[in-house]
């Protein structure tokens, strides 16, 4: 083999307790998905941090381009009608 | 042999297995083929030290002379250790270490699964916890056996060599003696005959899938049940027990 | 001519935007535009940090098999495992800058990349394990706490996780020292000896005095470094003096004394000659540490090859 390999990179997402969101924990190297999952377990759950793990090959992650940030994210800034406090409720109405 | 004597010996055998295998695995720390595997092997060693501690503490209690797990680990002599020979063999290469974890973890998986139903509730509780740990060791070692067996020519050769070399040390895992006979009668110890067949089935399946040959059964190395070990154990103890022996009055 | 001017203008704007972002306190993320010098500085610093974690496993690893109790062995193993994990987090964070772990290891082996000088000192007795945890990790954590606010997002996130995990490291080292100082004469002697050997190298961990430090300028402006070498060193000394007193250890510096005006301790001169001698390869363990790392790397090559070969075989099976 011409060059040494440190195996492919994977991104690790962990759920801290049942029902919680999966949050990016970090990365590991591994040659296959079984190894990636085990390496993620041995690296990121040593202190009981997780109840569930996802691993994804790093090269399968598609990231937005910071140059597109204005067109991607700024148009959402003025849509205040999506926020409940935008609405005026009649005095005395309950549980709404 | 009284039940207490039998149970004491039975616990030492289990506790020493965990203690000595952990010692060998901890030697991999900062020596593994990739950083991630370094962490994995350390996790296994930590599982085993925890198990050794629990079982040896219990052994000390049964013995009734006020000995702790540390006393038993650090102040016993070579001929009083009862771990199976396979645990004390030097690590060799990564294939050798993985083959040992594979053989031992499959054995321990069935052994502790059975022991979790033991009439001795302390042992049953330790066993229930241990089953979870060794199940993971088994999964990890199985995957590596497949990768190494079915990887490159070199890795296949190394893995086959490891399997062949270790084979003669696997039979001892299933031996019984006076102590196990006493305990089996009281539903405390595990029926070894039953788990041996399961072990063989699993090992055969995994090695075959890994494109490895199953060695022919021949003479099995034995002796640890009587405290007769390989030359390697003495070196482990002289290193492990060094501080406790050199400074007998000190508390660490 | 016009094209060149245009190009320079774009460059200037990029730098302006970047520095404005830094000034606002925004984190820089992997896909953001960044000056080449920023990227290079980060790669150098982060890979050195990662290598330090990994090489740092060796001196402590030297005592795993001789740890004097089951508890001590568990703690030491868990701690060294953490160092490995932290190396891994930092390699991964550095990889977001476009350098691979393989390249970083090559740079370590060729001598292009460095690791912390402190690990070129030997761990001779069990008390050294205490001193390493208490002093070396104690010094490291001062630096790492400050780096949690570093401007590069992945580095900062790695540091947050590392600081959380490392909080037990210093305590376990201090506990060892405290126990030994309460123990037999032999143990006390061992603890004092370790203190004497590790104190000054620990102070050197923070690097040359600010007046001598070549990398400080941009690193501070771009918020890679959040505190200067001397500030961090002072913080470490100030908190350690009291800890030493509590367990009855004397810090081996006859010039060490409280400065009421500055509200901090003054310390004696650091032997920078020793520092540069060790950094240039003539420390007690430089060759040993590197030889160990190279050997492990080479011994493991067939395993990594096998894993890759196995994956390729499996992928072929899926596609046919």
XYZ file of C-alpha atoms in Angstrom:
668
model
C 0.000 0.000 0.000
C 1.515 3.272 -1.147
C 0.499 5.683 1.577
C -0.452 4.948 5.113
C -4.070 5.430 6.014
C -5.510 6.753 9.241
C -8.903 5.482 8.032
C -11.842 7.642 6.960
C -13.414 10.359 9.070
C -16.948 10.131 10.487
C -19.109 12.662 12.300
C -20.702 11.571 15.554
C -24.132 12.723 16.763
C -25.330 11.811 20.217
C -28.603 11.786 22.032
C -28.049 12.518 25.704
C -31.352 11.032 26.876
C -34.331 9.364 25.197
C -36.407 11.956 23.373
C -33.661 14.577 23.156
C -32.247 16.006 19.930
C -29.174 14.437 18.406
C -26.284 16.833 18.835
C -22.924 16.830 17.079
C -20.337 15.446 19.512
C -17.213 15.336 17.346
C -15.492 12.985 14.928
C -13.769 9.625 14.841
C -11.769 7.709 12.282
C -12.892 4.257 11.166
C -12.730 1.992 8.136
C -16.351 0.800 8.208
C -19.658 1.675 9.825
C -19.468 -0.947 12.571
C -16.059 0.377 13.582
C -17.285 3.962 13.369
C -20.146 3.214 15.747
C -17.924 1.373 18.217
C -15.223 4.036 18.083
C -17.852 6.702 18.684
C -19.101 4.721 21.670
C -15.607 4.251 23.083
C -14.668 7.894 22.530
C -17.790 9.899 23.329
C -19.814 7.913 25.883
C -17.142 7.185 28.488
C -18.896 9.301 31.080
C -22.378 8.074 30.357
C -23.085 11.009 28.034
C -25.307 9.155 25.609
C -28.193 6.784 25.062
C -28.047 6.691 21.280
C -25.466 7.432 18.589
C -25.555 8.292 14.895
C -22.415 8.167 12.770
C -22.200 9.700 9.286
C -19.240 9.655 6.894
C -17.820 13.192 7.060
C -17.812 13.467 3.273
C -21.578 12.848 3.228
C -22.255 16.044 5.182
C -23.448 18.900 2.974
C -22.833 22.305 4.519
C -24.251 25.685 3.519
C -21.809 28.196 2.104
C -21.126 31.208 4.342
C -21.217 33.374 1.166
C -24.901 32.476 0.841
C -25.733 33.459 4.396
C -27.546 36.661 3.398
C -29.882 34.983 0.949
C -30.260 31.891 3.100
C -30.950 33.349 6.460
C -31.699 37.069 6.370
C -35.136 36.778 4.670
C -36.457 34.986 7.761
C -35.677 37.938 10.001
C -38.798 39.997 9.227
C -41.430 37.271 9.452
C -42.599 38.286 12.880
C -46.071 36.805 12.322
C -44.471 33.396 12.942
C -43.959 34.286 16.596
C -46.953 33.885 18.979
C -46.382 37.186 20.786
C -47.061 39.001 17.490
C -50.815 38.518 18.043
C -53.096 40.670 20.192
C -55.380 38.528 22.316
C -58.698 39.801 23.730
C -58.601 40.639 27.417
C -59.674 37.753 29.651
C -59.150 34.893 27.159
C -57.550 31.934 28.885
C -55.404 28.982 27.908
C -54.396 30.458 24.541
C -13.867 -29.026 50.990
C -16.401 -26.728 52.656
C -18.700 -24.514 50.645
C -16.781 -21.441 51.843
C -13.461 -22.882 50.706
C -14.936 -23.841 47.358
C -16.520 -20.431 46.867
C -13.313 -18.646 47.831
C -11.344 -20.572 45.208
C -14.089 -20.078 42.614
C -14.021 -16.323 43.185
C -10.244 -16.123 43.037
C -10.307 -17.904 39.681
C -12.803 -15.401 38.246
C -11.246 -12.383 39.919
C -7.733 -13.297 38.832
C -8.909 -13.842 35.253
C -10.219 -10.281 35.133
C -7.186 -8.883 36.951
C -4.563 -10.501 34.750
C -6.372 -9.993 31.430
C -6.816 -6.332 32.392
C -3.091 -6.126 33.077
C -2.304 -7.371 29.587
C -4.825 -5.046 27.932
C -3.560 -2.050 29.864
C -0.150 -2.686 28.305
C -1.737 -1.620 24.992
C -2.243 1.908 26.310
C -0.376 4.258 23.914
C 0.550 1.256 21.750
C -2.567 0.572 19.657
C -2.637 0.711 15.834
C -4.933 3.741 15.828
C -5.886 6.216 18.537
C -9.533 5.127 18.586
C -8.498 1.530 19.310
C -6.292 2.722 22.150
C -9.402 4.095 23.824
C -11.362 0.905 23.153
C -8.752 -1.405 24.681
C -8.455 0.874 27.703
C -12.219 0.690 28.158
C -12.005 -3.106 28.187
C -9.197 -3.023 30.747
C -11.254 -0.689 32.941
C -14.281 -3.001 32.735
C -12.092 -5.867 33.851
C -10.392 -4.060 36.732
C -13.828 -3.105 38.035
C -14.911 -6.715 37.825
C -11.725 -7.949 39.531
C -12.286 -5.476 42.337
C -15.880 -6.596 42.956
C -15.101 -10.307 42.836
C -11.900 -10.140 44.904
C -13.606 -8.013 47.540
C -16.258 -10.708 47.761
C -13.551 -13.389 47.962
C -11.991 -11.501 50.869
C -15.329 -11.425 52.640
C -15.862 -15.165 52.203
C -12.361 -15.833 53.463
C -13.222 -13.848 56.559
C -9.722 -12.611 57.362
C -10.375 -8.984 56.576
C -8.568 -8.960 53.231
C -9.509 -6.404 50.585
C -9.297 -6.779 46.826
C -6.009 -4.868 46.986
C -4.584 -7.269 49.563
C -5.489 -10.177 47.340
C -4.207 -8.577 44.153
C -1.003 -7.094 45.520
C 0.110 -9.398 48.337
C -0.510 -12.926 47.054
C 2.321 -15.069 45.678
C 2.608 -16.709 42.254
C 1.407 -20.136 43.353
C -1.724 -18.692 44.951
C -3.061 -17.172 41.739
C -5.756 -19.090 39.863
C -6.328 -17.194 36.624
C -6.463 -19.309 33.483
C -3.164 -19.491 31.619
C -4.574 -17.795 28.514
C -4.923 -14.506 30.425
C -1.258 -14.183 31.318
C 0.316 -14.905 27.924
C 2.135 -11.867 26.507
C 0.129 -9.644 24.168
C 1.979 -10.558 20.985
C 0.712 -8.554 18.015
C -2.724 -6.984 17.599
C -4.072 -10.186 16.025
C -2.975 -12.226 19.036
C -4.598 -9.787 21.437
C -7.841 -9.755 19.448
C -7.945 -13.550 19.150
C -7.555 -13.781 22.924
C -10.317 -11.235 23.552
C -12.519 -13.162 21.125
C -11.987 -16.560 22.774
C -12.208 -15.215 26.290
C -15.187 -12.914 25.754
C -17.311 -15.641 24.152
C -16.460 -17.901 27.072
C -17.233 -15.159 29.559
C -20.458 -14.208 27.842
C -21.908 -17.689 28.304
C -20.271 -18.179 31.686
C -21.622 -14.983 33.230
C -25.011 -15.363 31.543
C -25.360 -18.655 33.423
C -23.841 -17.270 36.600
C -26.404 -14.482 36.654
C -28.882 -17.201 37.702
C -26.621 -18.425 40.494
C -28.105 -19.197 43.899
C -25.388 -16.889 45.292
C -27.008 -13.492 44.904
C -23.770 -11.506 45.131
C -22.234 -13.463 42.283
C -25.481 -13.279 40.331
C -25.471 -9.486 40.564
C -21.822 -9.163 39.523
C -22.489 -11.573 36.658
C -25.502 -9.604 35.399
C -23.360 -6.464 35.163
C -20.466 -8.332 33.582
C -22.597 -9.887 30.837
C -23.300 -6.429 29.410
C -19.615 -5.572 29.341
C -18.352 -8.785 27.785
C -21.108 -8.754 25.176
C -19.539 -5.565 23.855
C -16.008 -7.013 24.048
C -17.296 -9.935 22.024
C -18.869 -7.710 19.358
C -15.700 -5.650 19.054
C -13.416 -8.694 18.833
C -15.720 -10.444 16.360
C -15.611 -7.472 13.993
C -11.821 -7.313 14.230
C -11.528 -11.079 13.656
C -13.474 -10.600 10.416
C -11.375 -7.617 9.331
C -8.076 -9.297 10.082
C -9.068 -12.761 8.855
C -10.554 -11.429 5.634
C -8.339 -8.348 5.212
C -4.900 -8.748 3.621
C -2.755 -11.855 3.213
C -0.552 -10.605 6.010
C -3.406 -10.006 8.416
C -4.902 -13.412 7.595
C -1.565 -15.108 8.280
C -1.137 -13.265 11.564
C -4.679 -13.969 12.716
C -4.401 -17.665 11.805
C -1.130 -17.872 13.711
C -2.750 -16.280 16.746
C -5.714 -18.658 16.628
C -3.394 -21.654 16.273
C -1.117 -20.544 19.118
C -3.941 -19.775 21.536
C -6.027 -22.845 20.769
C -4.193 -25.097 23.236
C -5.048 -22.636 26.019
C -8.807 -22.524 25.402
C -9.657 -25.967 26.802
C -8.583 -24.970 30.299
C -11.390 -22.396 30.435
C -13.943 -25.202 30.739
C -12.161 -27.352 33.329
C -13.920 -28.252 36.524
C -12.455 -29.272 39.870
C -13.474 -30.194 43.399
C -14.534 -26.624 44.102
C -16.879 -26.377 41.123
C -18.347 -29.783 41.972
C -19.239 -28.645 45.487
C -20.764 -25.420 44.173
C -22.624 -26.983 41.277
C -24.477 -29.212 43.698
C -25.765 -26.083 45.401
C -26.669 -24.275 42.155
C -23.953 -21.709 42.691
C -21.454 -22.609 39.953
C -21.938 -22.797 36.192
C -22.348 -26.077 34.302
C -19.229 -25.977 32.128
C -20.187 -28.804 29.784
C -23.157 -26.850 28.490
C -21.294 -23.629 27.754
C -18.385 -25.403 26.082
C -20.617 -26.569 23.223
C -22.021 -23.054 22.751
C -18.531 -21.588 22.756
C -17.353 -24.014 20.083
C -20.350 -23.277 17.854
C -19.816 -19.511 18.002
C -16.059 -19.677 17.538
C -16.439 -22.016 14.562
C -18.975 -19.708 12.931
C -16.896 -16.563 13.406
C -13.575 -18.077 12.344
C -15.187 -19.626 9.269
C -16.730 -16.317 8.254
C -13.332 -14.710 8.818
C -11.748 -17.190 6.378
C -9.733 -18.787 9.173
C -9.179 -22.495 9.774
C -10.379 -24.117 12.980
C -7.370 -25.797 14.598
C -7.642 -29.486 15.425
C -8.233 -30.186 19.102
C -5.075 -31.551 20.639
C -3.402 -31.412 24.031
C -4.661 -28.603 26.215
C -2.294 -26.662 28.413
C -3.419 -26.742 32.012
C -2.280 -26.172 35.579
C -3.722 -22.866 36.750
C -6.386 -24.612 38.841
C -3.518 -25.760 41.064
C -1.675 -22.467 40.847
C 0.836 -23.848 38.340
C 1.354 -21.107 35.751
C 3.520 -20.146 32.813
C 6.743 -18.275 33.528
C 5.011 -15.078 32.444
C 2.843 -14.711 35.549
C 5.795 -14.186 37.866
C 6.907 -11.213 35.808
C 3.445 -9.706 35.816
C 3.320 -9.956 39.600
C 6.797 -8.616 40.170
C 5.857 -5.536 38.185
C 2.300 -5.145 39.441
C 3.169 -5.731 43.098
C 6.433 -3.775 43.089
C 5.366 -0.756 45.157
C 3.331 -2.739 47.664
C 6.251 -5.100 48.184
C 8.968 -2.446 48.281
C 7.077 -0.233 50.762
C 4.948 -2.668 52.811
C 4.037 0.019 55.371
C 2.865 2.589 52.858
C -0.722 3.422 52.013
C -1.242 4.589 48.441
C -2.515 46.895 -13.488
C -6.215 47.448 -12.963
C -6.739 43.712 -12.425
C -4.049 43.623 -9.786
C -5.518 46.588 -7.970
C -8.922 44.975 -8.057
C -7.427 41.804 -6.619
C -5.718 43.677 -3.803
C -8.928 45.477 -3.033
C -10.797 42.176 -2.743
C -8.068 40.818 -0.478
C -8.230 43.894 1.706
C -11.992 43.604 1.969
C -11.774 39.957 2.932
C -9.293 40.719 5.662
C -11.413 43.642 6.840
C -14.529 41.470 7.012
C -12.627 38.753 8.813
C -11.169 41.081 11.386
C -14.512 42.792 11.893
C -15.982 39.406 12.669
C -13.204 38.643 15.135
C -13.700 42.042 16.779
C -17.424 41.384 17.165
C -16.489 38.186 18.990
C -18.038 35.900 16.358
C -16.568 32.422 16.036
C -14.850 31.495 12.788
C -16.167 28.287 11.267
C -14.409 25.886 8.847
C -16.081 27.181 5.696
C -15.622 30.853 6.510
C -13.008 32.811 4.608
C -9.902 33.280 6.697
C -6.410 34.658 6.098
C -3.843 32.053 5.206
C -1.731 33.074 8.176
C -4.690 32.446 10.514
C -5.196 28.966 9.098
C -1.474 28.196 9.297
C -1.175 29.427 12.852
C -4.136 27.315 13.907
C -2.833 24.193 12.220
C 0.522 24.640 13.910
C -0.945 25.295 17.329
C -3.711 22.690 17.213
C -1.555 19.894 15.839
C 1.095 20.653 18.445
C -1.614 20.533 21.071
C -2.916 17.202 19.739
C 0.570 15.689 19.543
C 1.210 16.815 23.121
C -1.835 14.923 24.347
C -0.752 11.771 22.550
C 2.957 11.912 23.443
C 1.877 12.810 26.974
C 0.377 9.337 27.298
C 3.883 7.859 27.392
C 5.389 9.116 30.666
C 2.235 8.200 32.566
C 1.813 4.977 30.612
C 5.191 4.050 32.047
C 3.459 3.515 35.419
C 0.198 1.772 34.491
C 1.440 -1.730 35.212
C 3.048 -0.593 38.487
C 0.191 1.477 39.902
C 0.052 0.495 43.595
C -3.673 -0.262 43.993
C -6.640 -1.226 41.840
C -8.125 2.209 42.391
C -4.881 3.902 41.395
C -4.676 1.768 38.278
C -8.240 2.597 37.267
C -7.706 6.300 37.744
C -4.429 6.347 35.856
C -5.825 4.325 32.959
C -8.893 6.523 32.728
C -6.723 9.621 32.776
C -4.339 8.430 30.077
C -7.330 7.349 28.029
C -8.656 10.893 28.335
C -5.357 12.236 26.972
C -5.771 9.955 23.968
C -9.331 11.133 23.542
C -8.258 14.752 23.753
C -5.604 14.157 21.126
C -8.358 12.713 18.999
C -10.690 15.702 19.487
C -7.891 18.085 18.596
C -6.769 16.167 15.523
C -10.382 16.176 14.357
C -10.732 19.902 14.976
C -7.496 20.562 13.059
C -8.742 18.370 10.212
C -11.530 20.876 9.567
C -8.764 23.219 8.352
C -7.841 20.926 5.488
C -4.978 18.919 6.936
C -5.341 15.175 7.552
C -4.362 13.242 10.651
C -1.922 11.303 8.489
C -0.178 14.513 7.439
C -0.031 15.744 11.019
C 1.582 12.488 12.134
C 4.065 12.740 9.265
C 4.958 16.255 10.399
C 5.457 14.994 13.936
C 7.772 12.247 12.754
C 9.753 14.556 10.480
C 10.232 17.042 13.308
C 8.261 19.778 11.538
C 5.541 19.626 14.179
C 6.374 19.843 17.862
C 4.780 18.648 21.070
C 4.965 20.071 24.561
C 8.473 20.043 25.955
C 7.332 18.778 29.323
C 6.929 15.223 28.037
C 10.619 14.977 27.331
C 11.140 14.570 31.069
C 11.046 11.086 32.635
C 8.434 9.766 35.111
C 10.805 8.114 37.553
C 8.770 7.244 40.646
C 5.108 6.901 41.540
C 5.204 10.417 42.976
C 5.911 11.652 39.460
C 2.419 10.490 38.535
C 1.137 12.744 41.296
C 3.334 15.640 40.194
C 2.364 15.267 36.549
C -1.329 15.344 37.392
C -1.083 18.196 39.832
C 1.545 20.425 38.188
C 1.628 19.490 34.504
C -2.116 19.086 34.115
C -2.579 22.022 36.427
C -0.498 24.176 34.113
C -2.180 22.762 31.023
C -5.660 23.478 32.326
C -4.848 27.146 32.933
C -3.977 27.424 29.273
C -6.931 25.337 28.152
C -9.502 27.258 30.140
C -8.289 30.382 28.392
C -8.484 28.646 25.010
C -12.171 27.843 25.456
C -12.714 31.379 24.150
C -10.402 30.982 21.163
C -11.850 32.391 17.940
C -11.894 29.202 15.855
C -15.176 27.379 16.513
C -14.027 23.736 16.267
C -10.976 24.453 18.461
C -13.071 26.244 21.039
C -15.655 23.433 21.123
C -12.901 20.832 21.555
C -11.438 22.864 24.415
C -14.790 23.113 26.181
C -15.158 19.350 26.104
C -11.535 18.834 27.135
C -11.771 21.212 30.087
C -14.897 19.468 31.313
C -13.164 16.095 31.189
C -9.838 17.250 32.549
C -11.243 18.663 35.724
C -10.503 15.403 37.538
C -6.929 15.112 36.260
C -5.393 17.727 38.457
C -7.356 16.579 41.478
C -6.176 12.974 41.149
C -2.565 14.142 40.950
C -2.940 16.391 43.968
C -4.616 13.553 45.868
C -1.616 11.295 45.194
C 0.775 13.992 46.447
C -1.346 14.687 49.527
C -1.516 10.997 50.397
C 2.230 10.595 50.027
C 2.958 13.634 52.169
C 0.814 12.062 54.886
C 2.522 8.707 54.422
C 5.836 7.152 55.376
C 9.216 8.916 55.270
C 9.979 7.182 51.981
C 6.756 8.444 50.456
C 7.360 12.012 51.620
C 10.856 11.892 50.216
C 9.501 10.666 46.895
C 6.899 13.434 46.793
C 9.474 16.170 47.538
C 11.825 14.819 44.913
C 9.057 14.801 42.294
C 8.050 18.349 43.238
C 11.642 19.517 42.852
C 12.042 17.935 39.446
C 8.673 18.950 37.947
C 8.215 22.520 39.224
C 10.492 24.380 36.847
C 9.648 22.383 33.703
C 5.975 23.047 34.518
C 6.630 26.797 34.511
C 8.380 26.418 31.175
C 5.235 24.871 29.693
C 3.803 28.358 29.209
C 6.608 29.191 26.800
C 9.083 32.082 26.663
C 8.401 35.411 28.351
C 6.068 37.702 26.408
C 9.028 39.885 25.488
C 10.647 36.890 23.731
C 7.622 35.156 22.221
C 7.680 35.215 18.422
C 4.072 34.179 17.684
C 2.103 36.430 19.946
C 1.214 39.384 17.652
C -1.337 38.052 15.152
C -2.426 35.258 17.474
C -3.648 37.789 20.010
C -5.141 40.152 17.424
C -7.073 37.254 15.855
C -8.070 35.918 19.271
C -6.460 32.529 18.785
C -4.540 33.136 21.975
C -6.635 34.844 24.651
C -3.963 35.418 27.296
C -0.208 35.883 27.131
C 2.377 33.326 28.272
C 3.333 35.368 31.317
C -0.267 36.027 32.348
C -1.061 32.327 32.263
C 2.155 31.373 34.063
C 1.357 33.888 36.810
C -2.140 32.468 37.224
C -0.701 28.974 37.626
C 1.885 30.013 40.202
C -0.626 31.992 42.231
C -3.031 29.115 42.621
C -0.392 26.428 43.159
C 1.564 28.019 46.001
C -1.321 27.663 48.451
C -2.005 24.068 47.361
C 1.626 23.158 48.040
C 1.452 24.737 51.490
C -1.662 22.790 52.450
C 0.065 19.448 51.937
C 3.402 20.581 53.341
C 5.442 20.775 50.154
C 7.991 23.508 49.513
C 8.234 25.024 46.070
C 11.886 24.857 45.006
C 12.315 28.575 44.347
C 14.068 30.629 47.010
C 12.998 33.872 45.294
C 9.312 33.016 45.423
C 7.487 35.608 47.509
C 4.199 37.450 47.709
C 4.225 40.874 46.080
C 1.631 42.903 47.949
C 1.715 45.754 45.451
C 1.041 43.517 42.431
C -1.154 41.078 44.407
C 0.683 38.084 42.993
C 3.805 36.010 43.585
C 7.196 37.006 42.258
C 9.313 34.081 41.157
C 12.981 33.417 40.486
C 14.563 33.289 37.034
C 13.589 30.388 34.765
C 16.455 28.438 33.236
C 15.747 29.205 29.585
C 18.980 27.561 28.541
C 17.515 24.256 29.694
C 14.249 25.049 27.923
C 15.948 25.611 24.572
C 18.260 22.657 25.051
C 15.294 20.298 25.604
C 13.253 21.845 22.783
C 16.119 21.381 20.368
C 16.137 17.634 21.022
C 18.510 17.184 23.939
C 16.050 16.530 26.751
C 16.270 13.274 28.686
C 13.497 11.545 26.703
C 13.125 13.263 23.305
C 14.508 10.345 21.331
C 12.698 7.747 23.409
C 9.296 9.442 22.989
C 9.640 9.863 19.267
C 11.016 6.351 18.719
C 8.048 4.959 20.644
C 5.541 6.894 18.553
C 7.190 5.915 15.271
C 7.371 2.260 16.277
C 3.719 2.094 17.318
C 2.732 3.833 14.098
C 4.739 1.404 11.977
C 3.698 -1.676 13.940
C 0.052 -0.752 13.416
C 0.299 -0.180 9.677
C -0.675 -3.744 8.759
C -3.782 -3.509 10.946
C -4.961 -0.305 9.262
C -4.227 -1.823 5.836
C -6.245 -4.902 6.725
C -9.187 -2.772 7.860
C -9.121 -0.830 4.582
C -8.784 -4.008 2.518
C -11.721 -5.587 4.325
C -13.907 -2.540 3.673
C -13.019 -2.578 -0.021
C -13.912 -6.266 -0.273
C -17.232 -5.672 1.422
C -18.060 -2.717 -0.819
C -17.335 -4.791 -3.920
C -19.714 -7.467 -2.684
C -22.500 -4.920 -2.335
C -22.085 -3.542 -5.841
C -21.936 -6.894 -7.687
